[in-house]
mmCIF file of C-alpha atoms in Angstrom:
data_model
loop_
_atom_site.group_PDB
_atom_site.id
_atom_site.type_symbol
_atom_site.label_atom_id
_atom_site.label_comp_id
_atom_site.label_asym_id
_atom_site.label_seq_id
_atom_site.Cartn_x
_atom_site.Cartn_y
_atom_site.Cartn_z
ATOM 1 C CA MET A 496 50.256 -40.143 203.384
ATOM 2 C CA GLU A 497 53.772 -41.466 203.788
ATOM 3 C CA ILE A 498 55.875 -41.572 200.580
ATOM 4 C CA GLY A 499 58.819 -43.848 200.246
ATOM 5 C CA ALA A 500 60.972 -46.219 198.130
ATOM 6 C CA TYR A 501 62.089 -49.784 198.215
ATOM 7 C CA SER A 502 64.847 -51.834 196.660
ATOM 8 C CA PHE A 503 66.140 -55.417 196.265
ATOM 9 C CA GLY A 504 69.522 -53.969 195.341
ATOM 10 C CA ASP A 505 70.401 -53.260 191.744
ATOM 11 C CA THR A 506 73.606 -54.420 190.109
ATOM 12 C CA GLN A 507 74.956 -51.893 187.611
ATOM 13 C CA ARG A 508 76.016 -52.879 184.081
ATOM 14 C CA ASN A 509 79.082 -52.249 181.979
ATOM 15 C CA PRO A 510 78.694 -50.651 178.493
ATOM 16 C CA ASP A 511 78.751 -54.176 176.954
ATOM 17 C CA GLY A 512 75.792 -55.205 179.156
ATOM 18 C CA SER A 513 77.837 -57.410 181.520
ATOM 19 C CA LEU A 514 77.155 -57.107 185.243
ATOM 20 C CA ARG A 515 79.335 -55.147 187.575
ATOM 21 C CA SER A 516 79.995 -56.280 191.104
ATOM 22 C CA THR A 517 77.294 -57.032 193.679
ATOM 23 C CA THR A 518 79.584 -55.275 196.229
ATOM 24 C CA GLU A 519 79.031 -52.033 194.288
ATOM 25 C CA ALA A 520 75.248 -52.712 194.236
ATOM 26 C CA ILE A 521 75.066 -52.932 198.037
ATOM 27 C CA ALA A 522 77.183 -49.754 198.391
ATOM 28 C CA ASN A 523 74.848 -47.984 195.984
ATOM 29 C CA LEU A 524 71.831 -49.130 197.965
ATOM 30 C CA PHE A 525 73.344 -47.862 201.230
ATOM 31 C CA GLU A 526 73.992 -44.486 199.504
ATOM 32 C CA ALA A 527 70.384 -44.376 198.206
ATOM 33 C CA ILE A 528 68.978 -44.932 201.713
ATOM 34 C CA LYS A 529 71.106 -42.222 203.236
ATOM 35 C CA HIS A 530 70.064 -39.874 200.387
ATOM 36 C CA ALA A 531 66.379 -40.686 200.897
ATOM 37 C CA ASP A 532 66.717 -39.744 204.553
ATOM 38 C CA ALA A 533 68.476 -36.512 203.806
ATOM 39 C CA GLN A 534 65.881 -35.544 201.203
ATOM 40 C CA GLY A 535 62.937 -36.194 203.554
ATOM 41 C CA LEU A 536 61.378 -39.420 202.313
ATOM 42 C CA ASP A 537 59.262 -41.117 204.960
ATOM 43 C CA TYR A 538 60.113 -44.748 204.408
ATOM 44 C CA PHE A 539 62.709 -46.996 202.747
ATOM 45 C CA GLY A 540 62.154 -50.722 202.462
ATOM 46 C CA VAL A 541 64.821 -53.388 201.631
ATOM 47 C CA GLY A 542 63.426 -56.467 199.952
ATOM 48 C CA GLU A 543 65.001 -59.917 200.186
ATOM 49 C CA TYR A 544 66.282 -61.315 196.891
ATOM 50 C CA HIS A 545 69.108 -63.697 196.109
ATOM 51 C CA THR A 546 70.172 -63.123 192.512
ATOM 52 C CA ALA A 547 73.270 -61.489 190.937
ATOM 53 C CA THR A 548 71.162 -58.667 189.637
ATOM 54 C CA MET A 549 69.218 -58.105 192.900
ATOM 55 C CA PRO A 550 71.661 -59.007 195.727
ATOM 56 C CA ALA A 551 70.073 -57.469 198.848
ATOM 57 C CA SER A 552 69.909 -60.905 200.429
ATOM 58 C CA SER A 553 69.869 -59.795 204.030
ATOM 59 C CA PRO A 554 67.460 -56.917 204.731
ATOM 60 C CA GLY A 555 68.290 -57.019 208.484
ATOM 61 C CA ALA A 556 71.965 -56.398 207.841
ATOM 62 C CA MET A 557 71.289 -53.485 205.466
ATOM 63 C CA ILE A 558 68.717 -51.930 207.735
ATOM 64 C CA ALA A 559 70.998 -52.126 210.746
ATOM 65 C CA ALA A 560 73.695 -50.306 208.756
ATOM 66 C CA ALA A 561 71.234 -47.721 207.489
ATOM 67 C CA ALA A 562 69.807 -47.193 210.971
ATOM 68 C CA ALA A 563 73.178 -45.980 212.121
ATOM 69 C CA ALA A 564 73.571 -43.634 209.107
ATOM 70 C CA THR A 565 70.148 -42.019 209.073
ATOM 71 C CA GLY A 566 68.168 -39.903 211.494
ATOM 72 C CA GLN A 567 64.476 -39.660 210.526
ATOM 73 C CA ILE A 568 63.379 -42.191 207.947
ATOM 74 C CA THR A 569 61.419 -45.317 208.806
ATOM 75 C CA LEU A 570 63.263 -48.483 207.676
ATOM 76 C CA GLY A 571 61.741 -51.851 207.012
ATOM 77 C CA SER A 572 62.005 -55.116 205.127
ATOM 78 C CA ALA A 573 60.009 -55.262 201.899
ATOM 79 C CA ALA A 574 59.737 -58.100 202.562
ATOM 80 C CA SER A 575 61.506 -60.657 204.752
ATOM 81 C CA ILE A 576 60.863 -64.156 203.395
ATOM 82 C CA ILE A 577 59.866 -65.763 206.675
ATOM 83 C CA GLY A 578 59.048 -69.239 205.336
ATOM 84 C CA THR A 579 62.672 -69.984 204.591
ATOM 85 C CA ASP A 580 64.281 -67.958 207.294
ATOM 86 C CA ASP A 581 64.204 -68.291 211.069
ATOM 87 C CA PRO A 582 61.800 -65.873 212.794
ATOM 88 C CA VAL A 583 63.967 -65.821 215.886
ATOM 89 C CA ARG A 584 66.917 -64.458 213.923
ATOM 90 C CA ILE A 585 64.802 -62.061 211.925
ATOM 91 C CA PHE A 586 63.333 -60.642 215.212
ATOM 92 C CA GLN A 587 66.820 -60.342 216.752
ATOM 93 C CA GLN A 588 68.303 -58.649 213.719
ATOM 94 C CA PHE A 589 65.531 -56.080 213.474
ATOM 95 C CA SER A 590 65.493 -55.481 217.259
ATOM 96 C CA ILE A 591 69.233 -54.658 217.042
ATOM 97 C CA ALA A 592 68.562 -52.319 214.096
ATOM 98 C CA ASP A 593 65.831 -50.722 216.222
ATOM 99 C CA ALA A 594 68.204 -50.076 219.067
ATOM 100 C CA ILE A 595 70.798 -48.615 216.694
ATOM 101 C CA SER A 596 68.110 -46.343 215.168
ATOM 102 C CA GLY A 597 67.279 -44.838 218.564
ATOM 103 C CA GLY A 598 63.972 -46.760 218.685
ATOM 104 C CA GLY A 599 60.737 -46.486 216.683
ATOM 105 C CA ARG A 600 62.134 -46.370 213.125
ATOM 106 C CA VAL A 601 62.365 -50.059 212.213
ATOM 107 C CA GLU A 602 59.629 -52.420 210.980
ATOM 108 C CA ILE A 603 59.340 -55.998 209.670
ATOM 109 C CA THR A 604 57.221 -56.925 206.672
ATOM 110 C CA ALA A 605 56.639 -60.641 206.552
ATOM 111 C CA GLY A 606 56.143 -62.161 203.137
ATOM 112 C CA ARG A 607 55.854 -65.506 201.405
ATOM 113 C CA GLY A 608 58.206 -64.501 198.636
ATOM 114 C CA SER A 609 57.290 -64.224 194.933
ATOM 115 C CA SER A 610 60.454 -66.125 193.903
ATOM 116 C CA VAL A 611 61.395 -69.686 194.933
ATOM 117 C CA GLU A 612 65.169 -69.245 195.012
ATOM 118 C CA THR A 613 65.175 -69.230 198.837
ATOM 119 C CA PHE A 614 63.819 -72.849 199.101
ATOM 120 C CA PRO A 615 66.778 -74.737 197.665
ATOM 121 C CA LEU A 616 69.169 -72.169 198.985
ATOM 122 C CA PHE A 617 68.122 -72.792 202.594
ATOM 123 C CA GLY A 618 67.217 -76.403 202.257
ATOM 124 C CA HIS A 619 63.442 -76.321 202.158
ATOM 125 C CA SER A 620 60.869 -77.991 199.946
ATOM 126 C CA LEU A 621 58.262 -76.077 197.968
ATOM 127 C CA GLU A 622 55.742 -78.659 199.187
ATOM 128 C CA GLU A 623 56.034 -77.011 202.621
ATOM 129 C CA TYR A 624 55.308 -73.486 201.230
ATOM 130 C CA ASP A 625 52.036 -72.800 203.103
ATOM 131 C CA GLU A 626 52.854 -74.644 206.259
ATOM 132 C CA LEU A 627 56.285 -72.917 206.649
ATOM 133 C CA TYR A 628 54.697 -69.506 206.205
ATOM 134 C CA ALA A 629 51.760 -69.984 208.536
ATOM 135 C CA GLU A 630 53.808 -71.500 211.437
ATOM 136 C CA LYS A 631 56.730 -69.111 211.100
ATOM 137 C CA LEU A 632 54.448 -66.096 211.036
ATOM 138 C CA ASP A 633 52.863 -67.441 214.157
ATOM 139 C CA LEU A 634 56.277 -67.763 215.828
ATOM 140 C CA LEU A 635 57.295 -64.243 214.775
ATOM 141 C CA MET A 636 54.079 -62.784 216.261
ATOM 142 C CA THR A 637 54.510 -64.906 219.459
ATOM 143 C CA ILE A 638 57.997 -63.496 219.973
ATOM 144 C CA ASN A 639 56.938 -59.916 219.165
ATOM 145 C CA ASN A 640 53.907 -60.036 221.465
ATOM 146 C CA ALA A 641 55.803 -61.598 224.404
ATOM 147 C CA THR A 642 55.733 -59.528 227.565
ATOM 148 C CA SER A 643 59.278 -60.533 228.503
ATOM 149 C CA GLU A 644 62.466 -61.868 226.935
ATOM 150 C CA ASN A 645 61.481 -65.490 227.533
ATOM 151 C CA VAL A 646 59.319 -67.097 224.891
ATOM 152 C CA THR A 647 57.478 -70.425 224.705
ATOM 153 C CA TRP A 648 56.268 -71.850 221.347
ATOM 154 C CA SER A 649 55.899 -75.125 219.562
ATOM 155 C CA GLY A 650 55.138 -76.118 215.967
ATOM 156 C CA THR A 651 56.039 -78.695 213.366
ATOM 157 C CA VAL A 652 58.516 -76.819 211.155
ATOM 158 C CA ARG A 653 61.288 -76.058 213.696
ATOM 159 C CA SER A 654 62.297 -76.953 217.216
ATOM 160 C CA ALA A 655 60.096 -75.628 220.067
ATOM 161 C CA LEU A 656 60.998 -72.743 222.404
ATOM 162 C CA ASP A 657 60.578 -73.558 226.053
ATOM 163 C CA ASN A 658 60.837 -70.380 228.068
ATOM 164 C CA LEU A 659 63.960 -69.325 226.087
ATOM 165 C CA ALA A 660 65.275 -65.777 225.975
ATOM 166 C CA VAL A 661 64.966 -64.016 222.601
ATOM 167 C CA VAL A 662 67.031 -60.820 222.973
ATOM 168 C CA PRO A 663 67.296 -57.912 222.565
ATOM 169 C CA ARG A 664 63.752 -56.559 222.888
ATOM 170 C CA PRO A 665 62.781 -53.540 220.773
ATOM 171 C CA ALA A 666 62.964 -50.155 222.449
ATOM 172 C CA SER A 667 59.151 -49.888 222.666
ATOM 173 C CA GLY A 668 58.668 -53.571 223.583
ATOM 174 C CA LYS A 669 57.568 -54.730 220.139
ATOM 175 C CA LEU A 670 58.158 -54.006 216.461
ATOM 176 C CA PRO A 671 55.556 -53.056 213.873
ATOM 177 C CA ILE A 672 54.957 -56.234 211.780
ATOM 178 C CA TRP A 673 53.269 -55.878 208.369
ATOM 179 C CA LEU A 674 51.949 -58.769 206.261
ATOM 180 C CA ALA A 675 52.928 -58.583 202.598
ATOM 181 C CA THR A 676 50.781 -59.943 199.786
ATOM 182 C CA GLY A 677 50.586 -59.649 196.043
ATOM 183 C CA GLY A 678 46.811 -59.722 196.064
ATOM 184 C CA ASN A 679 45.774 -63.090 197.515
ATOM 185 C CA ALA A 680 42.354 -62.776 199.121
ATOM 186 C CA SER A 681 43.140 -65.248 201.872
ATOM 187 C CA SER A 682 46.202 -63.184 202.836
ATOM 188 C CA SER A 683 44.077 -60.053 203.099
ATOM 189 C CA ALA A 684 41.635 -61.905 205.341
ATOM 190 C CA ARG A 685 44.482 -63.356 207.400
ATOM 191 C CA ALA A 686 46.054 -59.913 207.945
ATOM 192 C CA GLY A 687 42.672 -58.537 209.067
ATOM 193 C CA GLN A 688 41.984 -61.443 211.442
ATOM 194 C CA LEU A 689 45.459 -61.025 212.992
ATOM 195 C CA GLY A 690 45.150 -57.292 213.219
ATOM 196 C CA LEU A 691 48.326 -56.740 211.196
ATOM 197 C CA PRO A 692 48.918 -53.887 208.825
ATOM 198 C CA VAL A 693 48.891 -55.181 205.182
ATOM 199 C CA SER A 694 51.291 -54.216 202.422
ATOM 200 C CA TYR A 695 50.177 -54.815 198.845
ATOM 201 C CA GLY A 696 52.779 -55.359 196.116
ATOM 202 C CA ILE A 697 51.074 -54.094 192.928
ATOM 203 C CA ILE A 698 53.252 -54.758 189.881
ATOM 204 C CA GLY A 699 50.694 -55.188 187.144
ATOM 205 C CA GLY A 700 47.100 -54.404 186.079
ATOM 206 C CA ALA A 701 45.034 -51.532 187.438
ATOM 207 C CA PRO A 702 45.908 -50.715 191.098
ATOM 208 C CA HIS A 703 42.344 -49.753 191.896
ATOM 209 C CA ARG A 704 41.314 -53.398 191.417
ATOM 210 C CA PHE A 705 42.745 -54.004 194.909
ATOM 211 C CA ALA A 706 39.947 -52.031 196.447
ATOM 212 C CA PRO A 707 37.793 -55.193 197.166
ATOM 213 C CA LEU A 708 40.845 -56.715 198.886
ATOM 214 C CA THR A 709 41.233 -53.704 201.192
ATOM 215 C CA GLU A 710 37.514 -53.893 201.982
ATOM 216 C CA LEU A 711 37.923 -57.605 202.811
ATOM 217 C CA TYR A 712 40.947 -56.829 204.987
ATOM 218 C CA ARG A 713 39.091 -54.132 206.924
ATOM 219 C CA ARG A 714 35.940 -56.209 207.318
ATOM 220 C CA SER A 715 37.971 -59.166 208.566
ATOM 221 C CA GLY A 716 39.789 -56.927 211.062
ATOM 222 C CA ALA A 717 36.580 -55.416 212.343
ATOM 223 C CA ALA A 718 34.980 -58.843 212.742
ATOM 224 C CA ALA A 719 37.990 -59.969 214.767
ATOM 225 C CA GLY A 720 37.546 -57.017 217.068
ATOM 226 C CA HIS A 721 40.559 -54.903 215.921
ATOM 227 C CA ALA A 722 40.355 -51.116 216.144
ATOM 228 C CA PRO A 723 40.062 -49.378 212.715
ATOM 229 C CA GLU A 724 43.192 -47.272 213.318
ATOM 230 C CA SER A 725 45.303 -50.480 213.662
ATOM 231 C CA LEU A 726 44.205 -51.700 210.205
ATOM 232 C CA LYS A 727 46.714 -49.965 208.000
ATOM 233 C CA VAL A 728 47.256 -50.357 204.237
ATOM 234 C CA SER A 729 50.375 -49.659 202.250
ATOM 235 C CA VAL A 730 51.190 -50.073 198.557
ATOM 236 C CA GLY A 731 54.513 -50.935 196.910
ATOM 237 C CA ALA A 732 54.787 -50.451 193.128
ATOM 238 C CA LEU A 733 57.251 -49.912 190.322
ATOM 239 C CA GLY A 734 57.907 -46.308 189.453
ATOM 240 C CA PHE A 735 60.278 -43.581 188.475
ATOM 241 C CA VAL A 736 60.185 -39.783 188.712
ATOM 242 C CA ALA A 737 61.906 -37.392 186.302
ATOM 243 C CA PRO A 738 61.338 -33.715 185.407
ATOM 244 C CA THR A 739 59.137 -34.794 182.472
ATOM 245 C CA LYS A 740 57.069 -37.810 181.589
ATOM 246 C CA LYS A 741 59.287 -38.375 178.478
ATOM 247 C CA GLU A 742 62.429 -38.414 180.518
ATOM 248 C CA ALA A 743 60.909 -40.777 183.096
ATOM 249 C CA LEU A 744 59.771 -43.222 180.482
ATOM 250 C CA GLU A 745 63.176 -43.194 178.703
ATOM 251 C CA ARG A 746 65.199 -43.564 181.928
ATOM 252 C CA PHE A 747 63.111 -46.388 183.435
ATOM 253 C CA TYR A 748 62.612 -48.482 180.278
ATOM 254 C CA PRO A 749 66.120 -50.029 179.857
ATOM 255 C CA GLY A 750 66.145 -51.320 183.430
ATOM 256 C CA TRP A 751 62.534 -52.667 183.057
ATOM 257 C CA HIS A 752 63.586 -54.349 179.859
ATOM 258 C CA ASN A 753 66.659 -55.943 181.405
ATOM 259 C CA LEU A 754 64.617 -57.204 184.380
ATOM 260 C CA ASN A 755 61.922 -58.770 182.221
ATOM 261 C CA VAL A 756 64.480 -60.467 180.033
ATOM 262 C CA GLU A 757 66.000 -61.953 183.144
ATOM 263 C CA MET A 758 62.665 -63.039 184.623
ATOM 264 C CA GLY A 759 61.613 -64.473 181.286
ATOM 265 C CA GLN A 760 64.728 -66.711 181.298
ATOM 266 C CA LEU A 761 64.091 -67.814 184.893
ATOM 267 C CA ARG A 762 60.374 -68.304 184.760
ATOM 268 C CA GLY A 763 59.377 -68.727 181.119
ATOM 269 C CA TRP A 764 57.809 -65.266 180.670
ATOM 270 C CA PRO A 765 57.398 -63.986 177.101
ATOM 271 C CA ALA A 766 59.823 -61.466 175.702
ATOM 272 C CA PRO A 767 59.260 -57.943 177.041
ATOM 273 C CA ASP A 768 56.989 -55.795 174.935
ATOM 274 C CA LYS A 769 57.507 -52.070 174.994
ATOM 275 C CA ARG A 770 53.828 -51.520 174.212
ATOM 276 C CA ALA A 771 52.986 -53.279 177.477
ATOM 277 C CA TYR A 772 55.490 -51.123 179.289
ATOM 278 C CA LEU A 773 53.931 -47.928 177.931
ATOM 279 C CA ALA A 774 50.452 -49.119 178.753
ATOM 280 C CA GLN A 775 51.384 -49.848 182.333
ATOM 281 C CA ALA A 776 53.090 -46.481 182.674
ATOM 282 C CA ASP A 777 49.865 -44.624 181.933
ATOM 283 C CA ALA A 778 46.802 -44.437 184.095
ATOM 284 C CA PRO A 779 45.276 -46.767 185.168
ATOM 285 C CA GLY A 780 48.398 -48.968 184.870
ATOM 286 C CA ALA A 781 50.517 -50.195 187.704
ATOM 287 C CA TYR A 782 53.728 -48.261 186.990
ATOM 288 C CA TYR A 783 54.124 -44.781 188.529
ATOM 289 C CA VAL A 784 56.448 -43.405 185.864
ATOM 290 C CA GLY A 785 56.240 -39.734 185.076
ATOM 291 C CA SER A 786 56.674 -36.159 186.182
ATOM 292 C CA PRO A 787 56.171 -35.109 189.812
ATOM 293 C CA ASP A 788 52.638 -33.790 188.982
ATOM 294 C CA GLU A 789 51.523 -36.991 187.269
ATOM 295 C CA VAL A 790 52.920 -39.391 189.888
ATOM 296 C CA ALA A 791 51.441 -37.283 192.744
ATOM 297 C CA GLU A 792 48.016 -37.213 191.025
ATOM 298 C CA ARG A 793 48.004 -40.975 190.463
ATOM 299 C CA ILE A 794 48.946 -41.725 194.120
ATOM 300 C CA ALA A 795 46.226 -39.423 195.341
ATOM 301 C CA HIS A 796 43.701 -41.000 193.001
ATOM 302 C CA LEU A 797 44.575 -44.512 194.271
ATOM 303 C CA HIS A 798 44.113 -43.298 197.834
ATOM 304 C CA GLY A 799 40.500 -42.572 196.929
ATOM 305 C CA HIS A 800 40.079 -46.284 196.229
ATOM 306 C CA LEU A 801 42.250 -47.909 198.875
ATOM 307 C CA GLY A 802 42.583 -45.363 201.638
ATOM 308 C CA HIS A 803 46.206 -46.399 202.091
ATOM 309 C CA MET A 804 48.606 -44.546 204.367
ATOM 310 C CA ARG A 805 51.892 -45.314 202.631
ATOM 311 C CA HIS A 806 52.928 -45.491 198.945
ATOM 312 C CA PHE A 807 56.462 -46.530 198.037
ATOM 313 C CA LEU A 808 58.191 -47.172 194.744
ATOM 314 C CA GLN A 809 60.877 -49.481 193.424
ATOM 315 C CA MET A 810 62.876 -47.243 191.136
ATOM 316 C CA ASP A 811 66.185 -49.142 190.769
ATOM 317 C CA LEU A 812 65.999 -52.236 188.597
ATOM 318 C CA GLY A 813 67.951 -53.683 185.688
ATOM 319 C CA GLY A 814 71.017 -51.466 186.145
ATOM 320 C CA ILE A 815 69.509 -47.987 186.253
ATOM 321 C CA PRO A 816 72.456 -45.487 186.632
ATOM 322 C CA GLN A 817 72.947 -44.490 190.260
ATOM 323 C CA GLU A 818 72.845 -40.757 189.481
ATOM 324 C CA LEU A 819 69.410 -41.078 187.901
ATOM 325 C CA LEU A 820 68.097 -43.069 190.858
ATOM 326 C CA LEU A 821 69.303 -40.397 193.297
ATOM 327 C CA GLU A 822 67.684 -37.686 191.263
ATOM 328 C CA SER A 823 64.414 -39.698 191.239
ATOM 329 C CA ILE A 824 64.551 -40.038 195.007
ATOM 330 C CA THR A 825 65.025 -36.304 195.329
ATOM 331 C CA LEU A 826 62.045 -35.543 193.155
ATOM 332 C CA LEU A 827 59.912 -38.152 194.998
ATOM 333 C CA ALA A 828 60.753 -36.519 198.355
ATOM 334 C CA THR A 829 60.781 -32.824 197.474
ATOM 335 C CA GLU A 830 58.262 -32.638 194.644
ATOM 336 C CA VAL A 831 55.861 -35.595 194.730
ATOM 337 C CA LYS A 832 55.447 -35.859 198.521
ATOM 338 C CA PRO A 833 54.281 -32.244 199.065
ATOM 339 C CA ARG A 834 51.996 -32.493 196.023
ATOM 340 C CA VAL A 835 50.278 -35.609 197.368
ATOM 341 C CA ALA A 836 49.821 -33.900 200.730
ATOM 342 C CA ARG A 837 48.116 -30.887 199.005
ATOM 343 C CA LEU A 838 45.897 -33.054 196.824
ATOM 344 C CA LEU A 839 44.674 -35.151 199.745
ATOM 345 C CA ALA A 840 44.073 -32.055 201.852
ATOM 346 C CA GLN A 841 41.716 -30.741 199.118
ATOM 347 C CA LYS A 842 39.515 -33.888 199.364
#
């Protein structure tokens, strides 16, 4: 089981609650990735978001920088919003990061995007949501699967490629491409049919309810003729690790509250309820907030339902102090990771 973290960037707050600079947020994210590598985490994902509180708007740029500053950790987008970006540029950026990393440490996770800010930002209509995603995923896979630099492709959402060079190529010839989904059944079936690894973002409810989706994914992959070992599952979730459950709950709650206030204003969500937070932070809820023992036990328990090979947590949200984030990363790498390995070995 690979254990990791992911982030959209997290802008810190002043004592009066006002936001500090997004420049500082990006510097903090860079520091967190380097720290995760030094502590022995397996994976760090950078998600694409375009708000003042979550400013990691260009995963490719951050991952290229991190590739030069790390030595072991796998780096990926979590996710790249391919519907409103250009797959040619995404592939080029991640191929450059792959070369900088020495090869074999960079992945792309292709997602639809749970927010709609990218559509007006990049001049697209929400009416094209499904068409943009399907065609641009096809283009990204066509580029990745090409046997040479020259690529030919045509569609309706961008200009065609007629034997045009898309360079550089990844060190191994192609990049791992994951398909991200929040639990849509058709996305699980699509990933299986395409033979792509699938990454589930589980941010609410009981995580084990995703078991039927993983079964659908694997059935679809098998029916399409894909080898079982190529059908990988990962899980991204909210979480925070501290020496005790009480400390974890207290440290994670203010950021959770801030995020939910912001999302409520943007999307009309109800005011955050601490009772809902506490319910989600206990099994079988979706938040992995607790001591190393508890978090490890819950990850291992979910593995029994999903058989996933990677579990990674978003721990920085709503202005969580950087020193607490770094401590949580340390505990995740040095305490949770070996505990999960021991628990799975006993099964």
